Short mmCIF file of C-alpha atoms and ligand atoms in Angstrom, two decimals:
data_model
loop_
_atom_site.label_atom_id
_atom_site.label_comp_id
_atom_site.label_asym_id
_atom_site.label_seq_id
_atom_site.Cartn_x
_atom_site.Cartn_y
_atom_site.Cartn_z
CA UNK Y 7 10.11 -19.33 1.41
CA UNK Y 8 7.51 -17.02 0.59
CA UNK Y 9 7.69 -13.54 1.84
CA UNK Y 10 4.18 -13.41 2.94
CA UNK Y 11 1.73 -16.32 3.86
CA UNK Y 12 -1.70 -16.19 4.77
CA UNK Y 13 -3.26 -19.33 6.02
CA UNK Y 14 -7.14 -19.38 6.96
CA UNK Y 15 -6.63 -15.64 7.82
CA UNK Y 16 -9.82 -14.19 9.20
CA UNK Y 17 -10.74 -10.84 10.67
CA UNK Y 18 -13.91 -9.90 12.57
CA UNK Y 19 -15.08 -6.83 14.38
CA UNK Y 20 -17.41 -7.96 17.16
CA UNK Y 21 -20.12 -10.03 15.29
CA UNK Y 22 -19.14 -8.72 11.84
CA UNK Y 23 -16.99 -11.09 9.87
CA UNK Y 24 -14.88 -8.68 7.49
CA UNK Y 25 -12.35 -11.29 5.96
CA UNK Y 26 -12.42 -15.03 6.25
CA UNK Y 27 -10.72 -18.06 4.51
CA UNK Y 28 -7.76 -15.82 3.20
CA UNK Y 29 -5.20 -18.21 1.80
CA UNK Y 30 -2.24 -16.94 -0.27
CA UNK Y 31 1.59 -16.84 -0.76
CA UNK Y 32 3.38 -14.03 -1.97
CA UNK Y 33 6.93 -13.91 -3.10
CA UNK Y 34 9.55 -11.09 -2.74
CA UNK Y 35 9.29 -8.57 -5.57
CA UNK Y 36 5.57 -9.22 -6.45
CA UNK Y 37 3.27 -6.29 -6.98
CA UNK Y 38 -0.30 -7.40 -6.03
CA UNK Y 39 -3.21 -4.86 -6.77
CA UNK Y 40 -6.16 -5.45 -4.69
CA UNK Y 41 -9.74 -4.66 -6.00
CA UNK Y 42 -13.25 -5.17 -4.40
CA UNK Y 43 -16.59 -3.57 -3.54
CA UNK Y 44 -16.72 -0.81 -1.14
CA UNK Y 45 -16.41 -2.12 2.51
CA UNK Y 46 -15.40 -5.53 1.56
CA UNK Y 47 -12.27 -5.31 3.74
CA UNK Y 48 -9.35 -4.11 1.58
CA UNK Y 49 -8.21 -1.37 4.07
CA UNK Y 50 -8.64 -3.82 7.09
CA UNK Y 51 -6.22 -6.10 5.15
CA UNK Y 52 -3.59 -3.49 4.65
CA UNK Y 53 -3.97 -2.54 8.47
CA UNK Y 54 -3.08 -6.13 9.32
CA UNK Y 55 -0.08 -5.91 7.15
CA UNK Y 56 0.95 -2.75 8.61
CA UNK Y 57 0.45 -4.29 12.16
CA UNK Y 58 -2.16 -1.92 13.42
CA UNK Y 59 -5.01 -4.48 13.37
CA UNK Y 60 -4.42 -7.98 14.78
CA UNK Y 61 -5.82 -11.02 12.77
CA UNK Y 62 -8.86 -12.60 14.63
CA UNK Y 63 -7.95 -16.11 13.54
CA UNK Y 64 -5.41 -17.95 11.18
CA UNK Y 65 -1.99 -16.81 10.34
CA UNK Y 66 -0.38 -13.79 8.64
CA UNK Y 67 3.06 -14.60 8.31
CA UNK Y 68 6.12 -12.40 7.05
CA UNK Y 69 9.25 -14.50 6.54
CA UNK Y 70 7.61 -17.32 8.31
CA UNK Y 71 7.00 -15.30 11.51
CA UNK Y 72 3.61 -13.37 12.64
CA UNK Y 73 3.61 -9.97 11.42
CA UNK Y 74 4.86 -7.60 14.21
CA UNK Y 75 1.96 -5.76 16.04
CA UNK Y 76 3.34 -2.43 15.22
CA UNK Y 77 4.32 -0.54 12.16
CA UNK Y 78 8.00 -1.11 11.31
CA UNK Y 79 10.42 0.39 8.92
CA UNK Y 80 10.24 -2.77 6.81
CA UNK Y 81 6.77 -1.70 5.82
CA UNK Y 82 6.06 1.64 4.27
CA UNK Y 83 2.83 3.02 3.55
CA UNK Y 84 1.14 5.75 1.36
CA UNK Y 85 -2.52 6.80 1.81
CA UNK Y 86 -5.03 8.39 -0.63
CA UNK Y 87 -4.95 11.56 1.09
CA UNK Y 88 -1.47 13.16 1.47
CA UNK Y 89 0.27 12.05 4.49
CA UNK Y 90 2.87 14.37 4.51
CA UNK Y 91 3.61 17.10 7.20
CA UNK Y 92 2.34 20.66 6.16
CA UNK Y 93 4.86 22.87 8.22
CA UNK Y 94 7.98 21.12 6.86
CA UNK Y 95 9.50 21.66 3.24
CA UNK Y 96 9.53 18.86 0.99
CA UNK Y 97 13.32 18.34 1.67
CA UNK Y 98 12.45 18.34 5.41
CA UNK Y 99 9.53 15.83 5.00
CA UNK Y 100 11.87 13.34 3.26
CA UNK Y 101 14.72 13.85 5.82
CA UNK Y 102 12.45 13.39 8.69
CA UNK Y 103 11.70 9.74 7.83
CA UNK Y 104 15.38 8.82 8.01
CA UNK Y 105 16.14 11.18 11.08
CA UNK Y 106 13.44 9.33 13.13
CA UNK Y 107 15.11 6.04 12.43
CA UNK Y 108 18.49 7.31 13.23
CA UNK Y 109 17.48 9.56 16.21
CA UNK Y 110 15.96 6.32 17.99
CA UNK Y 111 19.38 5.13 18.35
CA UNK Y 112 21.61 8.27 18.37
CA UNK Y 113 19.18 11.08 19.90
CA UNK Y 114 19.04 14.28 17.60
CA UNK Y 115 21.23 13.88 14.31
CA UNK Y 116 23.56 16.53 13.52
CA UNK Y 117 26.79 17.42 11.68
CA UNK Y 118 28.22 14.98 9.20
CA UNK Y 119 25.31 12.57 9.62
CA UNK Y 120 22.61 15.05 8.99
CA UNK Y 121 24.53 16.17 5.78
CA UNK Y 122 24.47 12.59 4.52
CA UNK Y 123 20.75 12.30 5.37
CA UNK Y 124 20.23 15.65 3.52
CA UNK Y 125 22.24 14.28 0.47
CA UNK Y 126 20.19 11.14 0.38
CA UNK Y 127 17.09 12.95 0.75
CA UNK Y 128 17.62 15.18 -2.20
CA UNK Y 129 18.63 12.09 -4.23
CA UNK Y 130 15.23 10.49 -3.19
CA UNK Y 131 13.53 13.80 -4.32
CA UNK Y 132 15.08 13.63 -7.68
CA UNK Y 133 14.12 9.98 -8.13
CA UNK Y 134 10.37 11.12 -7.68
CA UNK Y 135 10.92 14.02 -9.98
CA UNK Y 136 10.81 16.61 -7.21
CA UNK Y 137 14.35 17.86 -7.19
CA UNK Y 138 13.22 21.50 -7.95
CA UNK Y 139 10.61 21.58 -5.23
CA UNK Y 140 12.97 20.68 -2.23
CA UNK Y 141 12.36 24.02 -0.60
CA UNK Y 142 8.44 24.29 -1.26
CA UNK Y 143 5.77 23.49 1.39
CA UNK Y 144 3.26 20.82 0.63
CA UNK Y 145 0.43 23.50 0.18
CA UNK Y 146 2.69 24.75 -2.60
CA UNK Y 147 2.57 21.41 -4.42
CA UNK Y 148 0.02 19.74 -6.78
CA UNK Y 149 -1.81 16.68 -5.58
CA UNK Y 150 0.39 14.48 -7.80
CA UNK Y 151 3.35 16.24 -6.41
CA UNK Y 152 2.27 15.70 -2.87
CA UNK Y 153 1.81 11.79 -3.65
CA UNK Y 154 5.44 11.88 -5.16
CA UNK Y 155 6.64 13.42 -1.96
CA UNK Y 156 4.76 10.86 0.15
CA UNK Y 157 6.51 7.99 -1.87
CA UNK Y 158 9.99 9.64 -1.25
CA UNK Y 159 9.19 9.91 2.42
CA UNK Y 160 8.42 6.20 2.40
CA UNK Y 161 11.19 4.97 0.35
CA UNK Y 162 14.04 6.91 2.21
CA UNK Y 163 13.41 4.35 5.00
CA UNK Y 164 14.03 1.40 2.68
CA UNK Y 165 11.05 -0.69 3.22
CA UNK Y 166 10.85 -4.12 1.77
CA UNK Y 167 7.14 -3.81 1.39
CA UNK Y 168 5.16 -0.91 0.26
CA UNK Y 169 1.35 -0.52 1.10
CA UNK Y 170 -0.59 1.67 -0.96
CA UNK Y 171 -4.24 2.50 -0.04
CA UNK Y 172 -5.78 4.18 -3.26
CA UNK Y 173 -2.72 6.36 -3.80
CA UNK Y 174 -3.83 7.86 -7.02
CA UNK Y 175 -7.44 8.13 -6.35
CA UNK Y 176 -7.61 11.81 -5.91
CA UNK Y 177 -5.59 12.56 -9.04
CA UNK Y 178 -6.59 13.34 -12.53
CA UNK Y 179 -6.25 10.70 -15.24
CA UNK Y 180 -3.22 12.28 -17.05
CA UNK Y 181 -1.30 12.75 -13.64
CA UNK Y 182 -2.34 9.14 -12.67
CA UNK Y 183 -0.63 7.78 -15.93
CA UNK Y 184 2.58 9.53 -14.89
CA UNK Y 185 2.25 8.07 -11.48
CA UNK Y 186 2.00 4.68 -12.87
CA UNK Y 187 5.24 5.11 -14.67
CA UNK Y 188 6.95 6.44 -11.67
CA UNK Y 189 5.70 3.56 -9.42
CA UNK Y 190 6.51 0.97 -11.80
CA UNK Y 191 10.22 2.43 -12.03
CA UNK Y 192 10.53 2.66 -8.30
CA UNK Y 193 9.10 -0.91 -7.80
CA UNK Y 194 11.86 -2.19 -9.93
CA UNK Y 195 14.68 -0.04 -8.76
CA UNK Y 196 14.26 -0.66 -5.10
CA UNK Y 197 13.19 -4.22 -5.46
CA UNK Y 198 10.01 -3.69 -3.61
CA UNK Y 199 6.97 -6.03 -2.86
CA UNK Y 200 3.88 -3.92 -3.15
CA UNK Y 201 0.39 -4.25 -2.26
CA UNK Y 202 -2.05 -1.47 -3.75
CA UNK Y 203 -5.62 -0.97 -3.24
CA UNK Y 204 -7.48 0.57 -6.14
CA UNK Y 205 -11.05 1.31 -7.27
CA UNK Y 206 -9.83 1.52 -10.70
CA UNK Y 207 -10.00 -1.92 -12.48
CA UNK Y 208 -8.09 -0.72 -15.42
CA UNK Y 209 -5.12 0.46 -13.10
CA UNK Y 210 -5.36 -3.00 -11.15
CA UNK Y 211 -5.07 -4.77 -14.47
CA UNK Y 212 -2.27 -2.64 -16.08
CA UNK Y 213 0.08 -2.05 -12.94
CA UNK Y 214 2.04 -4.65 -11.24
CA UNK Y 215 2.21 -8.49 -11.56
CA UNK Y 216 -0.77 -9.91 -9.77
CA UNK Y 217 -4.33 -8.95 -9.04
CA UNK Y 218 -6.56 -10.15 -6.05
CA UNK Y 219 -10.39 -9.65 -6.21
CA UNK Y 220 -11.79 -9.51 -2.59
CA UNK Y 221 -15.44 -10.61 -2.45
CA UNK Y 222 -17.89 -12.63 -0.42
CA UNK Y 223 -18.42 -16.25 -1.41
CA UNK Y 224 -21.66 -16.48 0.58
CA UNK Y 225 -24.21 -13.63 0.83
CA UNK Y 226 -27.04 -13.89 3.23
CA UNK Y 227 -29.54 -10.94 3.13
CA UNK Y 228 -30.92 -11.86 6.63
CA UNK Y 229 -27.41 -11.77 8.14
CA UNK Y 230 -25.06 -9.66 5.98
CA UNK Y 231 -22.42 -9.77 8.66
CA UNK Y 232 -22.23 -13.46 9.04
CA UNK Y 233 -19.84 -14.13 6.12
CA UNK Y 234 -16.60 -12.23 5.10
CA UNK Y 235 -14.89 -11.62 1.97
CA UNK Y 236 -12.05 -13.84 0.66
CA UNK Y 237 -9.78 -13.82 -2.28
CA UNK Y 238 -12.11 -14.93 -4.92
CA UNK Y 239 -9.89 -14.26 -7.93
CA UNK Y 240 -5.99 -14.55 -7.94
CA UNK Y 241 -4.77 -13.45 -11.15
CA UNK Y 242 -1.18 -13.59 -12.63
CA UNK Y 243 -1.18 -10.47 -14.79
CA UNK Y 244 1.01 -11.91 -17.45
CA UNK Y 245 -1.09 -14.79 -17.90
CA UNK Y 246 -4.87 -13.56 -17.90
CA UNK Y 247 -7.26 -15.07 -20.03
CA UNK Y 248 -9.27 -13.07 -22.52
CA UNK Y 249 -12.25 -11.09 -21.07
CA UNK Y 250 -11.33 -11.55 -17.37
CA UNK Y 251 -11.38 -7.78 -16.72
CA UNK Y 252 -15.04 -7.58 -17.92
CA UNK Y 253 -15.91 -10.59 -15.74
CA UNK Y 254 -14.29 -9.08 -12.53
CA UNK Y 255 -15.87 -5.64 -13.35
CA UNK Y 256 -19.33 -7.24 -13.58
CA UNK Y 257 -18.65 -9.29 -10.27
CA UNK Y 258 -17.50 -6.34 -8.23
CA UNK Y 259 -19.62 -3.48 -9.71
CA UNK Y 260 -22.85 -5.17 -10.82
CA UNK Y 261 -25.69 -2.78 -11.82
CA UNK Y 262 -27.22 -1.42 -8.67
CA UNK Y 263 -24.46 -1.99 -6.44
CA UNK Y 264 -22.19 0.77 -5.47
CA UNK Y 265 -18.70 1.03 -6.61
N1 ATP E 7 -11.92 -0.34 13.49
C1 ATP E 7 -13.02 -0.89 12.98
N2 ATP E 7 -14.05 -1.12 13.94
C2 ATP E 7 -15.09 -1.70 13.46
N3 ATP E 7 -15.48 -1.93 12.22
C3 ATP E 7 -14.61 -1.80 11.35
C4 ATP E 7 -13.32 -1.17 11.68
N4 ATP E 7 -12.43 -0.96 10.52
C5 ATP E 7 -13.33 -1.33 9.58
N5 ATP E 7 -14.40 -1.85 10.09
C6 ATP E 7 -15.61 -2.36 9.12
O1 ATP E 7 -15.15 -3.47 8.38
C7 ATP E 7 -15.60 -3.42 7.13
C8 ATP E 7 -14.42 -3.29 6.05
O2 ATP E 7 -13.76 -1.83 5.99
P1 ATP E 7 -12.79 -1.62 5.13
O3 ATP E 7 -12.40 -0.17 5.36
O4 ATP E 7 -11.64 -2.45 5.23
O5 ATP E 7 -13.28 -1.72 3.70
P2 ATP E 7 -12.78 -1.40 2.21
O6 ATP E 7 -12.97 -2.63 1.32
O7 ATP E 7 -11.24 -0.89 2.37
O8 ATP E 7 -13.71 -0.16 1.81
P3 ATP E 7 -13.64 1.01 0.85
O9 ATP E 7 -13.37 0.49 -0.50
O10 ATP E 7 -14.79 1.76 0.91
O11 ATP E 7 -12.56 2.02 1.37
C9 ATP E 7 -16.63 -2.19 6.86
O12 ATP E 7 -18.03 -2.85 7.20
C10 ATP E 7 -16.30 -1.23 8.24
O13 ATP E 7 -17.27 -0.58 8.87
#
């Protein structure tokens, strides 16, 4: 069975159709990059995966069942802007993720249990290359380090699915390359299924296993809200035909259309 199934999935806000006729199957362990013009509904799709926006019509199934309408530990998320807590150290930020989960069952976590969480959080920080920054506060970390911390904070909860909304959009190119390597390592090591929005086509084509292009099939200048975007290209990245990146680029970012 697929991990994720979309069948005639549709999302509207009032009269505005944002996404429509979304059909796809995603297996456990895939890494799907999502590209598309600004405003075409990429974040809306991630919000449906997260369970904070319900589908308007059609099916969005996880393990054959509708996605729960609330965020869950099985789905971790990292946003473009750093989503860590400023008043906690790096170590405390990572510990907090697991403390939340355990405290739900046990109340405040102390003693041996807390030391075990501390050990796991330190090991997680080491995996993202922040072992020397455990005692630092987020404002003392660079942008790349803060995103490493956000990844550690998500991964400590052992999600099956990682949802990334432009996670490297605010970083310099050199740092992005390091983050690409890190994300590829974490994907493999933790057997994750990843959905990542990016505006950088080269990033979309070079990371992960599959690329989705969101675009409208119908455009009506008189009624721009009447049609939503669908998955117009679904590309297996180990089997991409020559020139496809250029064609996708021209489709999403034609001259005169804003990126
Ligand atoms: N909660 C909401 N209520 C009403 N309209 C919304 C809501 N969230 C998103 N929209 C609309 O849905 C459309 C898609 O927005 P979304 O943020 O998903 O696009 P996007 O592809 O992620 O854009 P970008 O690349 O610029 O981040 C936009 O027209 C937006 O105004």
